Amino acid sequence: MKVVVTGASGNVGTALLRALREDEWEVAGVVRRPPMQRGPYARVRWVRCDVGAPGAVTVLREAFAGADAVVHLAWAIHPRSAEPLMERTNLAGSANVLRAAADCGVPHLTCASSVAAYAPAPRWRRVAEDWPVSGVPGSAYSRGKAVLEALIDGFAAEHPGVRVAWIRPCGVTQADTAAEFADWALSPWLPRTLIGRRWLPVPLWRDLRLQLVHSDDVAAAIRLILTRRASGPFDLAAEPVLTTTELAAAFGGFRVPLPLRALTAAAWASWRLGVQPLHPGWLELADRACLIDTGRARRELGWSPRHPADAVAAELATGLRIRRTGDSPPLAPARPRFRLGQPTHQTQAFPSPGPAHERKTARTQSFSS
């Protein structure tokens, strides 16, 4: 079996390469910056390609030729200001991947969506795969995933002979993502050795709740999708749902209750000044993202996460405290240059007119040359 993975050196991609090592499959990885061929990155044929760049379809066609399956994981989650535009990578890049898959007659396609694609639901209600997919208005990541799903819908309608699956995981992490997560969310002036200490105050709003899942468990679900040639959407999350009490215990010692509005105002000011990298759109998404029910993945794939959510949070906290890094460029980002008054990372404000327009535009996209 020949499998091509876009974004193969990132968080989920690295875990998937680990999961596929036991299979006698030919694996190709499509990335902007190929990693050193060691650990999970050995025995992989690397293809250098910026999926959103002009001419990317030609390179992707060559990579996808003869593939039994394509797994599309490439996504700019919270890129730095100097990196390719998020919308170009995510939307144009995904369209390029789908077009190349159609041109090559790839029989099985799996894409990484997210719980963020769902419209907000009542705070403690768990939703399944039939919940509306229109995203959270204040988050470009969320809205981008909703448009991705519209692209997937259009592709599936245009190519009914292709088996198309997509996953909707909650927050996905592992110890190797600590450096990447710190680059996205932590000020460089925060002493990392304080993380997880019982006397560190953690500012959180009262109603925050969070689902997490380990990267290896997401990779296991993708492997099951590949081996069973499954199709359709699959929600992925581990138990239990983490509340502010558990989150404060994992990343510090005690919670300092602050209103979301106050935290958002502080995030806006500090992000604009370049003092810290986290755009306030991420707070909006964390507050309004749905809780998901994973029954379909458990029933149809036989999937069951091995890592409890609180253990996943503790693993990330330890990785942050000891400054752990991964072995690929995405998982070992270089220290960014900070210039006061300039944001270090791209905005989460989405420039398009709105989710209805975005989804309509995506559905009219043709994936045949």
XYZ file of C-alpha atoms in Angstrom:
369
model
C 0.000 0.000 0.000
C 1.311 3.430 -0.944
C 0.239 6.290 1.334
C 1.077 9.953 0.811
C 0.828 12.272 3.823
C 0.809 16.051 3.496
C 2.097 17.846 6.577
C 3.871 14.646 7.584
C 6.438 16.343 9.829
C 3.927 18.150 12.049
C 2.215 17.084 15.246
C -0.279 14.516 13.906
C 1.915 13.656 10.919
C 4.819 12.658 13.151
C 2.529 10.466 15.251
C 1.081 8.891 12.102
C 4.553 8.022 10.818
C 5.210 6.291 14.153
C 1.935 4.373 13.817
C 2.724 3.250 10.270
C 6.230 1.953 11.015
C 4.893 -1.527 11.742
C 3.123 -1.731 8.376
C 4.950 -2.717 5.215
C 3.629 0.329 3.416
C 5.378 2.782 1.150
C 5.026 6.209 2.757
C 5.738 9.562 1.137
C 5.676 12.832 3.086
C 4.837 16.190 1.494
C 6.272 19.116 3.490
C 7.724 22.604 3.034
C 10.837 21.742 5.051
C 11.881 18.068 5.045
C 13.221 16.817 8.407
C 16.362 14.839 9.060
C 15.827 11.183 8.155
C 15.919 9.734 11.647
C 13.416 8.342 14.120
C 9.888 8.317 12.663
C 11.129 10.312 9.652
C 13.380 7.506 8.410
C 12.143 5.236 5.612
C 9.934 8.045 4.296
C 10.260 9.465 0.780
C 10.174 13.227 1.249
C 8.682 15.600 -1.288
C 9.392 19.302 -0.814
C 6.252 21.257 -1.645
C 4.452 24.345 -0.358
C 0.894 23.154 -1.028
C -0.463 26.696 -1.330
C 2.161 27.973 -3.767
C 1.565 28.521 -7.496
C 2.501 25.376 -9.356
C 1.948 23.138 -6.329
C -0.598 20.975 -8.177
C 2.103 19.753 -10.571
C 4.349 18.648 -7.706
C 1.424 17.074 -5.860
C 0.359 15.107 -8.943
C 3.833 13.592 -9.141
C 3.736 12.720 -5.417
C 0.218 11.216 -5.595
C 0.785 9.122 -8.738
C -0.016 5.489 -7.962
C -1.039 6.221 -4.357
C -3.613 3.975 -2.690
C -4.448 6.690 -0.161
C -3.705 10.334 0.590
C -3.848 11.755 4.121
C -4.115 15.555 4.085
C -2.781 17.016 7.338
C -0.997 20.160 6.077
C -2.443 23.203 7.845
C -1.038 26.505 9.083
C -2.528 26.640 12.577
C -0.978 29.801 14.036
C 1.843 30.838 11.712
C 4.324 33.594 12.360
C 3.906 36.905 10.592
C 6.779 36.221 8.174
C 5.449 32.814 7.031
C 3.082 32.205 4.078
C -0.385 33.615 4.629
C -2.606 31.270 6.624
C -5.517 31.513 4.186
C -3.267 30.746 1.212
C -1.796 27.652 2.841
C -5.037 26.297 4.259
C -7.653 27.068 1.617
C -5.691 27.309 -1.627
C -3.412 24.523 -0.402
C -6.297 22.201 0.434
C -7.928 22.896 -2.931
C -4.627 22.041 -4.634
C -4.377 18.762 -2.710
C -7.933 17.776 -3.647
C -7.422 18.699 -7.291
C -4.221 16.654 -7.520
C -5.910 13.684 -5.809
C -8.731 13.851 -8.357
C -6.324 14.113 -11.294
C -4.392 11.052 -10.079
C -7.469 8.944 -9.354
C -6.535 8.424 -5.705
C -9.136 5.930 -4.388
C -9.090 6.901 -0.688
C -8.696 10.353 0.847
C -8.528 11.287 4.541
C -8.493 14.918 5.679
C -7.894 16.509 9.074
C -10.719 18.821 10.038
C -11.403 19.799 13.655
C -14.031 20.133 16.349
C -13.509 23.852 15.652
C -15.508 23.454 12.433
C -18.743 22.994 14.403
C -21.135 25.833 15.110
C -21.285 26.663 18.844
C -23.592 24.474 20.928
C -24.954 24.766 24.479
C -21.908 24.770 26.740
C -22.144 21.294 28.262
C -23.954 19.530 25.436
C -22.020 16.904 23.489
C -22.566 16.945 19.734
C -22.101 14.224 17.146
C -21.041 14.294 13.518
C -24.429 15.598 12.321
C -24.090 18.938 14.165
C -23.978 22.005 11.838
C -20.538 22.866 10.480
C -20.254 26.650 10.190
C -17.466 27.460 12.635
C -16.986 30.040 15.373
C -17.150 33.571 13.896
C -14.257 35.038 15.911
C -11.688 32.410 14.888
C -9.951 32.157 11.515
C -8.836 28.639 12.416
C -12.443 27.618 13.025
C -13.815 29.321 9.929
C -11.012 27.843 7.843
C -11.886 24.321 8.970
C -15.551 24.954 8.111
C -14.534 26.008 4.589
C -12.299 22.928 4.332
C -15.330 20.762 5.044
C -17.225 22.549 2.262
C -14.325 21.758 -0.068
C -14.498 18.119 1.030
C -18.262 18.054 0.407
C -17.749 19.435 -3.097
C -14.970 16.958 -3.836
C -17.048 13.992 -2.628
C -20.038 15.092 -4.730
C -17.879 15.519 -7.835
C -16.009 12.222 -7.326
C -18.460 9.682 -5.844
C -16.083 6.812 -6.594
C -13.504 8.099 -4.086
C -13.877 7.041 -0.473
C -13.473 10.245 1.569
C -13.017 10.356 5.351
C -12.271 13.255 7.644
C -11.475 13.504 11.321
C -12.705 16.156 13.760
C -10.406 15.930 16.779
C -10.430 18.252 19.772
C -7.118 19.711 21.001
C -4.336 17.358 19.855
C -1.020 17.320 21.652
C 1.955 15.256 22.830
C 5.219 15.976 24.611
C 7.002 16.643 21.312
C 4.651 19.577 20.602
C 5.849 21.541 23.641
C 8.167 23.844 21.678
C 5.540 24.421 18.983
C 2.835 25.127 21.561
C 5.122 27.534 23.414
C 5.828 29.353 20.154
C 2.055 29.758 19.600
C 0.915 30.616 23.113
C 3.610 31.651 25.603
C 5.464 34.895 26.066
C 9.242 34.417 25.775
C 9.563 36.248 29.091
C 7.652 33.560 31.002
C 10.120 31.356 32.933
C 9.236 27.853 31.745
C 10.475 26.242 34.950
C 7.410 27.694 36.693
C 4.941 25.697 34.591
C 3.226 23.020 36.637
C 4.448 24.392 39.963
C 1.767 24.413 42.629
C 2.241 28.072 43.527
C 1.968 29.381 39.917
C -1.295 31.324 39.383
C -3.200 30.461 36.185
C -5.716 33.084 34.963
C -8.824 31.333 33.573
C -12.451 32.256 33.152
C -15.095 30.361 35.083
C -16.902 28.390 32.358
C -13.908 27.161 30.371
C -14.011 23.452 29.542
C -11.610 21.616 27.268
C -11.271 18.267 25.550
C -7.837 16.888 24.667
C -6.601 13.825 22.811
C -3.081 12.458 22.409
C -1.476 12.681 18.971
C -0.769 8.932 19.020
C -4.473 8.206 19.548
C -5.406 10.429 16.591
C -2.791 8.621 14.503
C -4.282 5.288 15.561
C -7.692 6.456 14.346
C -6.257 7.486 10.967
C -4.537 4.114 10.623
C -7.855 2.379 11.304
C -9.523 4.566 8.686
C -6.855 3.557 6.172
C -6.949 -0.162 6.901
C -10.771 -0.287 6.906
C -11.130 2.151 3.994
C -13.652 4.017 6.093
C -15.472 7.127 4.925
C -17.341 10.036 6.474
C -16.586 12.194 9.533
C -15.218 10.931 12.856
C -15.101 12.902 16.122
C -12.018 12.165 18.253
C -11.521 13.061 21.924
C -10.352 11.463 25.162
C -12.002 11.518 28.565
C -12.500 13.295 30.880
C -13.567 16.788 29.887
C -11.128 19.127 31.640
C -12.490 21.993 33.726
C -10.675 25.074 34.984
C -9.714 23.204 38.159
C -7.965 20.384 36.257
C -6.317 22.791 33.814
C -4.966 24.983 36.599
C -3.633 21.905 38.390
C -1.881 20.662 35.236
C -0.225 23.915 34.172
C 0.147 25.708 37.479
C -1.044 25.494 41.034
C -4.224 27.455 41.386
C -6.695 29.338 39.223
C -7.027 33.093 39.301
C -10.630 33.747 38.228
C -10.741 36.481 35.586
C -13.593 37.354 33.227
C -13.112 36.294 29.620
C -13.628 39.905 28.560
C -10.676 41.045 30.664
C -8.427 38.265 29.372
C -9.447 39.073 25.789
C -8.605 42.761 26.240
C -5.206 41.870 27.686
C -4.560 39.418 24.831
C -5.421 42.049 22.206
C -3.044 44.619 23.668
C -0.143 42.232 24.285
C -0.529 40.491 20.881
C -0.515 43.799 19.009
C 2.586 44.909 20.894
C 4.355 41.610 20.198
C 4.725 40.888 23.906
C 3.087 37.478 23.560
C 2.008 35.465 20.459
C -1.543 34.320 21.275
C -4.177 36.151 19.249
C -7.447 36.665 21.228
C -9.350 34.695 18.584
C -7.989 31.573 20.262
C -9.720 32.548 23.517
C -12.996 32.954 21.631
C -12.572 29.485 20.128
C -11.631 27.887 23.458
C -14.748 29.380 25.038
C -17.229 28.438 22.298
C -15.895 25.174 20.817
C -18.283 22.241 21.136
C -17.847 19.209 23.299
C -17.972 16.132 21.086
C -19.273 12.584 21.327
C -16.875 9.950 19.961
C -19.394 7.126 19.645
C -19.109 6.739 15.869
C -15.320 6.277 15.931
C -15.631 3.751 18.751
C -18.387 1.784 17.021
C -17.276 1.835 13.393
C -13.499 1.907 13.759
C -13.114 0.077 17.045
C -11.139 3.107 18.221
C -10.463 3.766 21.883
C -7.932 6.351 23.117
C -5.174 4.946 25.323
C -4.267 8.269 26.965
C -6.693 10.004 29.377
C -7.147 13.726 28.769
C -5.675 14.731 32.137
C -2.550 12.673 31.376
C -2.283 14.391 27.977
C -2.386 17.804 29.692
C 0.232 16.703 32.229
C 2.516 15.413 29.463
C 2.333 18.750 27.648
C 2.971 20.695 30.872
C 6.067 18.615 31.588
C 7.302 19.105 28.036
C 6.859 22.858 28.365
C 8.671 22.980 31.703
C 11.726 21.038 30.484
C 11.744 22.828 27.089
C 11.301 19.643 25.107
C 11.475 19.880 21.331
C 10.624 17.538 18.508
C 12.895 16.439 15.659
C 11.291 18.294 12.745
C 11.168 22.002 11.795
C 7.507 22.439 12.885
C 8.177 20.771 16.247
C 11.442 22.634 16.876
C 10.739 26.233 15.805
C 13.585 28.721 15.883
C 13.287 31.585 18.319
C 11.317 34.402 16.643
C 12.532 37.965 16.416
C 10.541 40.233 18.713
C 10.020 43.847 17.783
C 7.920 45.867 20.143
C 4.757 47.072 18.426
C 4.680 44.273 15.802
C 2.696 41.030 16.287
C 4.878 37.959 16.017
C 2.074 35.744 14.684
C -0.662 36.218 12.118
C -4.104 37.472 13.027
C -7.031 35.138 13.677
C -9.435 37.644 12.110
C -10.955 36.086 8.989
C -11.221 38.539 6.060
C -13.930 36.751 4.072
C -17.573 37.987 4.104
C -18.924 35.159 6.245
C -19.353 31.383 6.622
C -22.345 31.087 4.274
C -20.471 32.849 1.466
C -17.306 30.858 2.196
C -19.089 27.509 2.045
C -21.004 28.435 -1.127
C -17.770 29.532 -2.808
C -15.997 26.352 -1.706
C -18.776 24.117 -3.042
C -18.462 25.690 -6.507
C -14.740 24.812 -6.607
C -14.002 22.269 -9.332
C -11.469 19.533 -8.626
C -11.015 18.296 -12.169
C -8.498 19.715 -14.615
